[in-house]
């Protein structure tokens, strides 16, 4: 085995077969002759290893050849069964891939999310933003509150076909409400909207809101996820739970995974068996400009994608992913009776924005949701994104330039927040798969 080079396929982490790249391979089965080029040979003893290798090869449109297991390197190796030979010399240009010959989802060629760009932190990296979680004692439902008691300029964009929201009309451009003091993200479907009154009470008791003749009046828009099936028997989020989440809100690191509004979240529900969803967050500081951060509660009907592979979603009985988008393209009738779903999120920024501009930022942020989730914005989703602009940035970035820069960044950090949320919720499962 001397002189071997290891070929590490990061795109297919489930591949457990040993992969080598012999530098002296000369056999060219596709041309019926001998022409020097490298071969990637997969010594796969298990059927699943072969399946995973074929999946990788098809993704990159690399010709697949069968080879007798354990045959030594050299010229004229006969085609047989028991292993895989991948002809790397015939890999086409990246731009020529067909959507039907690779896993459906975001393109692996895009620039964002590549090495050197590390998305850490979270929504509380925006100064003044506080985040608090509260859950039912069963841990199967809960709510998450995002506070900015001094008042932030709001925006909202609802894209899903089955939304559950409160006060979204009040914050649209052209209305009289100029600032909000909090955003509620909650489980419990429409029942969970009751938690908003607890958030408002907490704010009003501390004098946060618009002064009126009848006392301080806070504005708390919100959105819900449908978790009633998973949370069956749990206490639905109510005013008491909303108050508790507000009481727990702080500027420290945001807990991620199956917490708060993500306690009962699941993903991948058109076909097969779903996996856990959850709360995720990420942030980015534009050099010389504003901070942009996102927090997502991921409860999607679709699968969750990290670049070109699924990391959570609908599972077959053997534990492999269905790839729901591919199933739809191949004519498998979708099952829409699996209940309602929804991914909801808050984007916060220090940028100076008007309400119309904040709503446009929320619109652009949906691009990040679409990159991380497929299918997305379906009739069984109520996908909603809020934007909070604190206006503390002093870089001078304003107007259309601010919308473009902040909105583009918001899409990236939201994508990362979605990925982080499901990874945190399923971390124990992946560690068990890796033998940890």
Short mmCIF file of C-alpha atoms in Angstrom, two decimals:
data_model
loop_
_atom_site.label_atom_id
_atom_site.label_comp_id
_atom_site.label_asym_id
_atom_site.label_seq_id
_atom_site.Cartn_x
_atom_site.Cartn_y
_atom_site.Cartn_z
CA UNK A 1 0.00 0.00 0.00
CA UNK A 2 3.04 2.26 -0.22
CA UNK A 3 2.82 5.50 -2.12
CA UNK A 4 -0.92 5.92 -1.54
CA UNK A 5 -2.58 9.31 -1.25
CA UNK A 6 -5.67 9.65 0.88
CA UNK A 7 -8.69 11.30 -0.74
CA UNK A 8 -10.87 12.83 1.96
CA UNK A 9 -14.45 13.35 0.84
CA UNK A 10 -15.74 16.04 3.18
CA UNK A 11 -18.92 16.29 1.17
CA UNK A 12 -19.98 12.79 2.27
CA UNK A 13 -19.13 12.35 5.96
CA UNK A 14 -21.11 9.11 6.24
CA UNK A 15 -18.75 7.32 3.86
CA UNK A 16 -16.82 4.81 5.96
CA UNK A 17 -15.10 2.79 3.23
CA UNK A 18 -11.33 3.27 2.88
CA UNK A 19 -10.52 5.52 -0.09
CA UNK A 20 -7.11 5.65 -1.76
CA UNK A 21 -5.75 7.51 -4.76
CA UNK A 22 -3.00 5.44 -6.43
CA UNK A 23 -0.63 7.69 -8.35
CA UNK A 24 0.38 4.99 -10.86
CA UNK A 25 -3.06 3.86 -12.05
CA UNK A 26 -3.21 3.61 -15.84
CA UNK A 27 -6.34 1.65 -16.64
CA UNK A 28 -8.96 3.60 -18.60
CA UNK A 29 -12.16 1.55 -18.73
CA UNK A 30 -14.22 4.30 -20.37
CA UNK A 31 -12.03 4.45 -23.49
CA UNK A 32 -11.14 0.79 -23.65
CA UNK A 33 -7.42 1.56 -23.62
CA UNK A 34 -4.59 2.73 -21.44
CA UNK A 35 -4.26 6.40 -20.72
CA UNK A 36 -2.51 7.63 -17.60
CA UNK A 37 -4.87 9.28 -15.08
CA UNK A 38 -5.64 8.88 -11.36
CA UNK A 39 -8.37 6.56 -10.12
CA UNK A 40 -10.12 6.86 -6.78
CA UNK A 41 -10.76 3.34 -5.53
CA UNK A 42 -13.23 2.64 -2.75
CA UNK A 43 -12.62 -0.61 -0.89
CA UNK A 44 -16.14 -1.02 0.46
CA UNK A 45 -16.97 -4.15 2.41
CA UNK A 46 -20.44 -2.93 3.41
CA UNK A 47 -23.29 -2.31 1.03
CA UNK A 48 -24.00 1.08 2.64
CA UNK A 49 -20.42 2.18 1.94
CA UNK A 50 -20.99 1.43 -1.75
CA UNK A 51 -24.30 3.35 -1.71
CA UNK A 52 -22.60 6.37 -0.14
CA UNK A 53 -19.73 6.23 -2.63
CA UNK A 54 -22.14 6.08 -5.55
CA UNK A 55 -24.04 9.04 -4.12
CA UNK A 56 -20.84 11.07 -3.95
CA UNK A 57 -19.82 10.09 -7.48
CA UNK A 58 -23.21 10.95 -8.93
CA UNK A 59 -23.15 14.30 -7.18
CA UNK A 60 -19.98 15.24 -9.06
CA UNK A 61 -21.03 13.43 -12.26
CA UNK A 62 -18.03 11.11 -12.02
CA UNK A 63 -18.34 7.85 -13.99
CA UNK A 64 -18.77 4.79 -11.75
CA UNK A 65 -17.02 1.48 -12.42
CA UNK A 66 -17.16 -1.75 -10.40
CA UNK A 67 -13.89 -3.43 -9.38
CA UNK A 68 -13.02 -6.75 -7.75
CA UNK A 69 -12.39 -6.25 -4.04
CA UNK A 70 -8.75 -6.30 -3.00
CA UNK A 71 -7.25 -6.53 -6.49
CA UNK A 72 -3.71 -5.07 -6.55
CA UNK A 73 -2.99 -1.85 -8.42
CA UNK A 74 -1.74 -2.04 -11.97
CA UNK A 75 -2.67 -1.99 -15.62
CA UNK A 76 -5.56 -3.86 -17.12
CA UNK A 77 -7.56 -4.37 -13.95
CA UNK A 78 -10.72 -6.26 -14.97
CA UNK A 79 -14.15 -4.79 -14.27
CA UNK A 80 -15.90 -6.89 -11.64
CA UNK A 81 -18.03 -6.43 -8.54
CA UNK A 82 -17.34 -5.85 -4.87
CA UNK A 83 -15.94 -2.32 -5.03
CA UNK A 84 -16.12 1.04 -6.83
CA UNK A 85 -13.72 2.70 -9.25
CA UNK A 86 -14.28 6.43 -9.78
CA UNK A 87 -12.72 8.02 -12.87
CA UNK A 88 -11.61 11.42 -11.62
CA UNK A 89 -10.17 12.41 -14.99
CA UNK A 90 -13.67 12.77 -16.45
CA UNK A 91 -15.09 15.03 -13.76
CA UNK A 92 -16.79 17.86 -15.71
CA UNK A 93 -16.55 21.54 -14.96
CA UNK A 94 -18.48 22.48 -11.85
CA UNK A 95 -20.85 24.64 -13.83
CA UNK A 96 -22.06 21.71 -15.94
CA UNK A 97 -23.67 19.73 -13.13
CA UNK A 98 -27.28 18.79 -13.63
CA UNK A 99 -29.75 19.33 -10.81
CA UNK A 100 -31.02 15.79 -11.26
CA UNK A 101 -27.58 14.19 -10.82
CA UNK A 102 -26.80 15.68 -7.42
CA UNK A 103 -28.55 16.08 -4.07
CA UNK A 104 -31.13 18.82 -4.40
CA UNK A 105 -30.34 21.96 -2.45
CA UNK A 106 -27.92 24.88 -2.26
CA UNK A 107 -24.97 24.91 -4.64
CA UNK A 108 -21.61 23.92 -3.12
CA UNK A 109 -19.94 26.50 -5.37
CA UNK A 110 -21.31 29.55 -3.61
CA UNK A 111 -18.85 31.80 -1.84
CA UNK A 112 -20.54 32.20 1.50
CA UNK A 113 -19.83 29.83 4.34
CA UNK A 114 -16.41 28.83 2.98
CA UNK A 115 -13.23 28.37 4.98
CA UNK A 116 -12.04 31.52 6.66
CA UNK A 117 -15.56 32.77 7.43
CA UNK A 118 -16.48 31.62 10.92
CA UNK A 119 -19.93 32.55 12.16
CA UNK A 120 -19.94 32.55 15.93
CA UNK A 121 -21.73 34.64 18.52
CA UNK A 122 -25.40 35.33 18.30
CA UNK A 123 -28.24 37.82 18.51
CA UNK A 124 -26.94 39.35 21.74
CA UNK A 125 -23.85 40.59 19.88
CA UNK A 126 -26.09 43.52 18.95
CA UNK A 127 -25.66 45.83 21.99
CA UNK A 128 -28.84 46.19 24.00
CA UNK A 129 -30.50 43.02 22.68
CA UNK A 130 -31.60 40.55 25.38
CA UNK A 131 -32.77 36.97 24.75
CA UNK A 132 -34.69 34.74 27.16
CA UNK A 133 -36.10 31.21 26.94
CA UNK A 134 -38.84 29.48 28.92
CA UNK A 135 -40.22 25.96 28.50
CA UNK A 136 -43.00 23.81 29.87
CA UNK A 137 -41.70 21.44 32.56
CA UNK A 138 -42.10 18.56 30.09
CA UNK A 139 -39.60 20.28 27.76
CA UNK A 140 -41.83 19.74 24.74
CA UNK A 141 -42.88 23.33 24.07
CA UNK A 142 -41.85 26.83 25.08
CA UNK A 143 -41.23 30.40 24.00
CA UNK A 144 -38.30 32.69 23.27
CA UNK A 145 -38.38 36.45 23.82
CA UNK A 146 -36.11 39.01 22.14
CA UNK A 147 -36.07 42.28 24.09
CA UNK A 148 -34.85 45.75 23.18
CA UNK A 149 -36.62 47.75 25.89
CA UNK A 150 -35.50 51.18 24.60
CA UNK A 151 -37.33 50.54 21.33
CA UNK A 152 -36.02 49.36 17.93
CA UNK A 153 -37.28 50.16 14.43
CA UNK A 154 -39.17 47.06 13.24
CA UNK A 155 -39.65 45.27 9.95
CA UNK A 156 -41.35 42.01 9.00
CA UNK A 157 -41.79 39.70 6.03
CA UNK A 158 -44.17 36.73 6.08
CA UNK A 159 -43.58 34.14 3.34
CA UNK A 160 -45.17 30.90 4.54
CA UNK A 161 -48.64 29.78 3.47
CA UNK A 162 -49.90 29.06 7.00
CA UNK A 163 -48.66 31.85 9.30
CA UNK A 164 -49.58 32.45 12.92
CA UNK A 165 -48.65 36.01 13.92
CA UNK A 166 -49.56 38.92 16.15
CA UNK A 167 -49.07 42.69 15.62
CA UNK A 168 -47.43 42.25 12.21
CA UNK A 169 -49.85 44.71 10.60
CA UNK A 170 -48.99 47.31 13.24
CA UNK A 171 -45.34 47.40 12.21
CA UNK A 172 -45.69 47.47 8.45
CA UNK A 173 -44.52 50.61 6.61
CA UNK A 174 -47.12 53.37 6.66
CA UNK A 175 -48.48 52.60 10.13
CA UNK A 176 -48.10 54.78 13.23
CA UNK A 177 -46.03 52.33 15.29
CA UNK A 178 -42.43 53.50 14.97
CA UNK A 179 -40.64 51.23 17.46
CA UNK A 180 -41.19 47.93 19.26
CA UNK A 181 -39.79 46.80 22.58
CA UNK A 182 -39.73 43.03 21.99
CA UNK A 183 -40.49 40.16 19.63
CA UNK A 184 -42.11 36.92 20.76
CA UNK A 185 -41.23 33.60 19.13
CA UNK A 186 -43.31 30.79 20.55
CA UNK A 187 -44.52 27.24 20.29
CA UNK A 188 -48.13 26.21 20.87
CA UNK A 189 -49.40 27.36 17.48
CA UNK A 190 -52.10 30.03 17.79
CA UNK A 191 -52.57 29.19 21.48
CA UNK A 192 -48.99 30.32 22.11
CA UNK A 193 -49.79 33.90 21.12
CA UNK A 194 -51.17 34.29 24.64
CA UNK A 195 -47.56 34.52 25.83
CA UNK A 196 -47.34 38.01 24.29
CA UNK A 197 -49.42 39.47 27.11
CA UNK A 198 -46.87 38.23 29.64
CA UNK A 199 -44.07 39.96 27.72
CA UNK A 200 -46.08 43.18 27.55
CA UNK A 201 -46.81 43.05 31.28
CA UNK A 202 -43.12 42.59 32.08
CA UNK A 203 -42.20 45.60 29.93
CA UNK A 204 -45.03 47.81 31.18
CA UNK A 205 -44.16 47.14 34.81
CA UNK A 206 -40.71 48.56 34.10
CA UNK A 207 -41.94 51.57 32.18
CA UNK A 208 -40.92 50.41 28.70
CA UNK A 209 -43.26 51.38 25.87
CA UNK A 210 -45.20 54.37 24.57
CA UNK A 211 -46.66 56.64 27.26
CA UNK A 212 -50.46 56.93 27.03
CA UNK A 213 -53.24 58.31 29.22
CA UNK A 214 -53.91 54.77 30.35
CA UNK A 215 -50.29 53.95 31.16
CA UNK A 216 -47.26 52.63 29.31
CA UNK A 217 -48.12 50.62 26.20
CA UNK A 218 -45.42 48.28 24.81
CA UNK A 219 -45.63 46.78 21.33
CA UNK A 220 -44.69 43.11 21.02
CA UNK A 221 -45.13 41.48 17.60
CA UNK A 222 -44.72 37.74 17.44
CA UNK A 223 -45.02 34.51 15.50
CA UNK A 224 -45.69 30.87 16.34
CA UNK A 225 -44.57 27.44 15.26
CA UNK A 226 -46.86 24.42 15.13
CA UNK A 227 -45.54 21.91 17.67
CA UNK A 228 -48.86 20.60 19.01
CA UNK A 229 -48.26 17.03 17.87
CA UNK A 230 -44.85 16.72 19.53
CA UNK A 231 -45.96 18.75 22.57
CA UNK A 232 -49.17 16.75 23.13
CA UNK A 233 -50.07 16.93 26.83
CA UNK A 234 -47.68 19.79 27.59
CA UNK A 235 -48.83 23.15 28.94
CA UNK A 236 -49.14 25.56 26.04
CA UNK A 237 -47.17 28.81 26.22
CA UNK A 238 -49.23 31.41 28.06
CA UNK A 239 -48.83 34.81 29.73
CA UNK A 240 -46.98 33.24 32.66
CA UNK A 241 -44.47 31.58 30.36
CA UNK A 242 -43.98 34.76 28.34
CA UNK A 243 -43.33 36.68 31.56
CA UNK A 244 -40.82 34.02 32.67
CA UNK A 245 -38.96 34.21 29.36
CA UNK A 246 -38.78 38.01 29.70
CA UNK A 247 -37.53 37.66 33.26
CA UNK A 248 -34.81 35.27 32.06
CA UNK A 249 -33.70 37.51 29.16
CA UNK A 250 -30.07 38.59 29.29
CA UNK A 251 -27.20 39.77 27.10
CA UNK A 252 -25.10 36.62 27.52
CA UNK A 253 -24.52 33.80 25.02
CA UNK A 254 -27.80 32.46 23.65
CA UNK A 255 -28.56 28.83 24.46
CA UNK A 256 -29.20 26.82 21.28
CA UNK A 257 -30.95 23.57 20.45
CA UNK A 258 -34.19 22.20 21.89
CA UNK A 259 -34.87 25.17 24.16
CA UNK A 260 -37.45 27.95 24.36
CA UNK A 261 -39.64 28.14 21.29
CA UNK A 262 -37.56 25.34 19.77
CA UNK A 263 -38.26 22.82 22.54
CA UNK A 264 -40.85 21.00 20.44
CA UNK A 265 -39.49 21.84 17.00
CA UNK A 266 -38.99 19.15 14.36
CA UNK A 267 -37.87 19.14 10.71
CA UNK A 268 -38.53 16.95 7.67
CA UNK A 269 -42.25 16.14 7.67
CA UNK A 270 -43.47 15.55 4.12
CA UNK A 271 -42.19 11.98 3.92
CA UNK A 272 -40.54 9.60 6.35
CA UNK A 273 -39.71 10.28 10.00
CA UNK A 274 -38.75 13.79 11.18
CA UNK A 275 -35.71 14.84 13.19
CA UNK A 276 -35.43 17.45 15.92
CA UNK A 277 -35.33 21.14 15.10
CA UNK A 278 -34.42 23.91 17.49
CA UNK A 279 -33.13 27.40 18.20
CA UNK A 280 -29.94 28.63 16.53
CA UNK A 281 -28.18 31.96 16.31
CA UNK A 282 -25.21 33.59 14.58
CA UNK A 283 -23.76 37.06 13.99
CA UNK A 284 -21.37 38.99 11.76
CA UNK A 285 -19.68 42.37 12.09
CA UNK A 286 -19.37 44.12 8.72
CA UNK A 287 -15.85 45.62 8.75
CA UNK A 288 -16.24 49.33 9.40
CA UNK A 289 -20.01 48.95 9.49
CA UNK A 290 -22.91 47.60 11.55
CA UNK A 291 -23.33 44.33 13.43
CA UNK A 292 -25.90 41.95 11.93
CA UNK A 293 -27.21 38.92 13.83
CA UNK A 294 -30.01 36.38 13.56
CA UNK A 295 -31.91 33.97 15.76
CA UNK A 296 -34.06 31.23 14.21
CA UNK A 297 -36.58 28.74 15.55
CA UNK A 298 -36.35 25.89 13.05
CA UNK A 299 -39.51 23.79 12.71
CA UNK A 300 -39.53 23.33 8.94
CA UNK A 301 -41.51 20.90 6.83
CA UNK A 302 -38.40 20.72 4.62
CA UNK A 303 -34.92 19.27 5.07
CA UNK A 304 -32.03 21.33 6.45
CA UNK A 305 -29.05 21.72 4.16
CA UNK A 306 -25.47 22.72 4.93
CA UNK A 307 -23.99 23.60 1.53
CA UNK A 308 -24.53 20.51 -0.65
CA UNK A 309 -25.73 17.93 1.86
CA UNK A 310 -28.64 17.36 4.23
CA UNK A 311 -27.84 17.56 7.93
CA UNK A 312 -31.36 17.03 9.30
CA UNK A 313 -34.68 16.10 7.79
CA UNK A 314 -37.01 13.29 6.84
CA UNK A 315 -35.54 9.83 7.51
CA UNK A 316 -36.17 6.46 5.91
CA UNK A 317 -36.61 3.42 8.20
CA UNK A 318 -32.90 2.61 7.76
CA UNK A 319 -31.88 6.06 9.02
CA UNK A 320 -30.86 7.59 5.68
CA UNK A 321 -32.29 10.86 4.41
CA UNK A 322 -35.24 10.84 2.01
CA UNK A 323 -34.27 14.12 0.24
CA UNK A 324 -37.79 15.48 0.08
CA UNK A 325 -37.19 17.93 -2.75
CA UNK A 326 -35.88 15.15 -4.97
CA UNK A 327 -38.87 13.00 -4.03
CA UNK A 328 -41.24 15.74 -5.15
CA UNK A 329 -39.34 16.21 -8.43
CA UNK A 330 -39.56 12.47 -9.04
CA UNK A 331 -43.33 12.53 -8.67
CA UNK A 332 -43.83 11.12 -5.19
CA UNK A 333 -47.11 12.67 -3.97
CA UNK A 334 -46.39 14.98 -1.00
CA UNK A 335 -48.26 14.32 2.22
CA UNK A 336 -49.59 17.62 3.54
CA UNK A 337 -51.55 16.05 6.40
CA UNK A 338 -48.47 15.91 8.61
CA UNK A 339 -49.56 19.03 10.52
CA UNK A 340 -48.29 22.57 10.29
CA UNK A 341 -44.71 23.61 10.73
CA UNK A 342 -42.91 26.98 10.28
CA UNK A 343 -39.49 28.54 10.73
CA UNK A 344 -39.57 31.92 12.47
CA UNK A 345 -36.67 34.27 13.04
CA UNK A 346 -35.46 37.64 14.27
CA UNK A 347 -32.71 39.60 12.52
CA UNK A 348 -31.18 42.37 14.63
CA UNK A 349 -28.70 45.03 13.53
CA UNK A 350 -27.08 48.21 14.78
CA UNK A 351 -27.73 49.80 11.37
CA UNK A 352 -29.78 52.97 10.95
CA UNK A 353 -32.91 51.89 9.07
CA UNK A 354 -36.45 53.13 8.49
CA UNK A 355 -39.41 50.76 8.86
CA UNK A 356 -39.57 50.27 5.11
CA UNK A 357 -35.85 49.53 4.98
CA UNK A 358 -36.08 47.13 7.94
CA UNK A 359 -38.87 45.26 6.17
CA UNK A 360 -36.71 45.02 3.05
CA UNK A 361 -33.89 43.58 5.15
CA UNK A 362 -36.34 40.96 6.45
CA UNK A 363 -37.23 40.17 2.83
CA UNK A 364 -33.59 39.69 1.87
CA UNK A 365 -33.01 37.52 4.93
CA UNK A 366 -35.49 35.00 3.52
CA UNK A 367 -32.80 34.12 0.97
CA UNK A 368 -30.81 32.58 3.80
CA UNK A 369 -33.82 30.56 4.86
CA UNK A 370 -34.23 29.31 1.30
CA UNK A 371 -30.56 28.27 1.11
CA UNK A 372 -30.75 26.27 4.33
CA UNK A 373 -34.22 24.73 3.97
CA UNK A 374 -35.74 22.80 1.07
CA UNK A 375 -38.67 22.74 0.45
CA UNK A 376 -39.38 26.09 2.12
CA UNK A 377 -42.26 28.62 2.28
CA UNK A 378 -44.77 25.85 1.58
CA UNK A 379 -48.49 25.87 2.30
CA UNK A 380 -47.73 23.98 5.50
CA UNK A 381 -45.20 26.59 6.71
CA UNK A 382 -45.78 30.01 8.24
CA UNK A 383 -42.22 31.26 7.67
CA UNK A 384 -41.85 34.73 9.18
CA UNK A 385 -38.82 36.99 9.74
CA UNK A 386 -38.74 40.08 11.93
CA UNK A 387 -36.05 42.76 11.75
CA UNK A 388 -34.99 45.01 14.64
CA UNK A 389 -32.77 48.00 13.83
CA UNK A 390 -31.31 49.70 16.91
CA UNK A 391 -29.77 52.61 14.96
CA UNK A 392 -26.59 52.79 17.05
CA UNK A 393 -24.16 52.33 14.14
CA UNK A 394 -22.04 55.42 13.48
CA UNK A 395 -20.36 54.31 10.24
CA UNK A 396 -22.59 56.49 8.08
CA UNK A 397 -23.97 53.51 6.14
CA UNK A 398 -27.58 54.42 5.38
CA UNK A 399 -30.29 54.21 2.75
CA UNK A 400 -30.13 51.76 -0.13
CA UNK A 401 -26.50 50.90 0.58
CA UNK A 402 -27.39 49.93 4.13
CA UNK A 403 -30.30 47.79 2.97
CA UNK A 404 -28.10 45.91 0.49
CA UNK A 405 -25.22 45.35 2.91
CA UNK A 406 -27.32 44.51 5.95
CA UNK A 407 -29.85 42.41 4.01
CA UNK A 408 -27.16 40.36 2.30
CA UNK A 409 -25.40 39.77 5.61
CA UNK A 410 -28.69 38.96 7.31
CA UNK A 411 -29.32 36.16 4.81
CA UNK A 412 -25.92 34.66 5.57
CA UNK A 413 -26.19 34.79 9.36
CA UNK A 414 -29.76 33.46 9.25
CA UNK A 415 -28.61 30.52 7.14
CA UNK A 416 -25.91 29.81 9.71
CA UNK A 417 -28.37 30.20 12.60
CA UNK A 418 -30.68 27.60 11.05
CA UNK A 419 -27.81 25.16 10.58
CA UNK A 420 -26.56 25.72 14.12
CA UNK A 421 -30.02 25.25 15.57
CA UNK A 422 -30.55 21.76 14.16
CA UNK A 423 -26.97 20.73 14.85
CA UNK A 424 -27.36 21.73 18.50
CA UNK A 425 -30.70 19.93 18.78
CA UNK A 426 -29.31 16.71 17.26
CA UNK A 427 -25.75 16.85 18.63
CA UNK A 428 -26.19 13.74 20.79
CA UNK A 429 -27.52 11.77 17.82
CA UNK A 430 -24.56 12.69 15.59
CA UNK A 431 -22.06 11.96 18.35
CA UNK A 432 -23.55 8.48 18.78
CA UNK A 433 -23.29 7.91 15.04
CA UNK A 434 -19.61 8.84 15.20
CA UNK A 435 -18.99 6.55 18.14
CA UNK A 436 -18.35 9.36 20.64
#
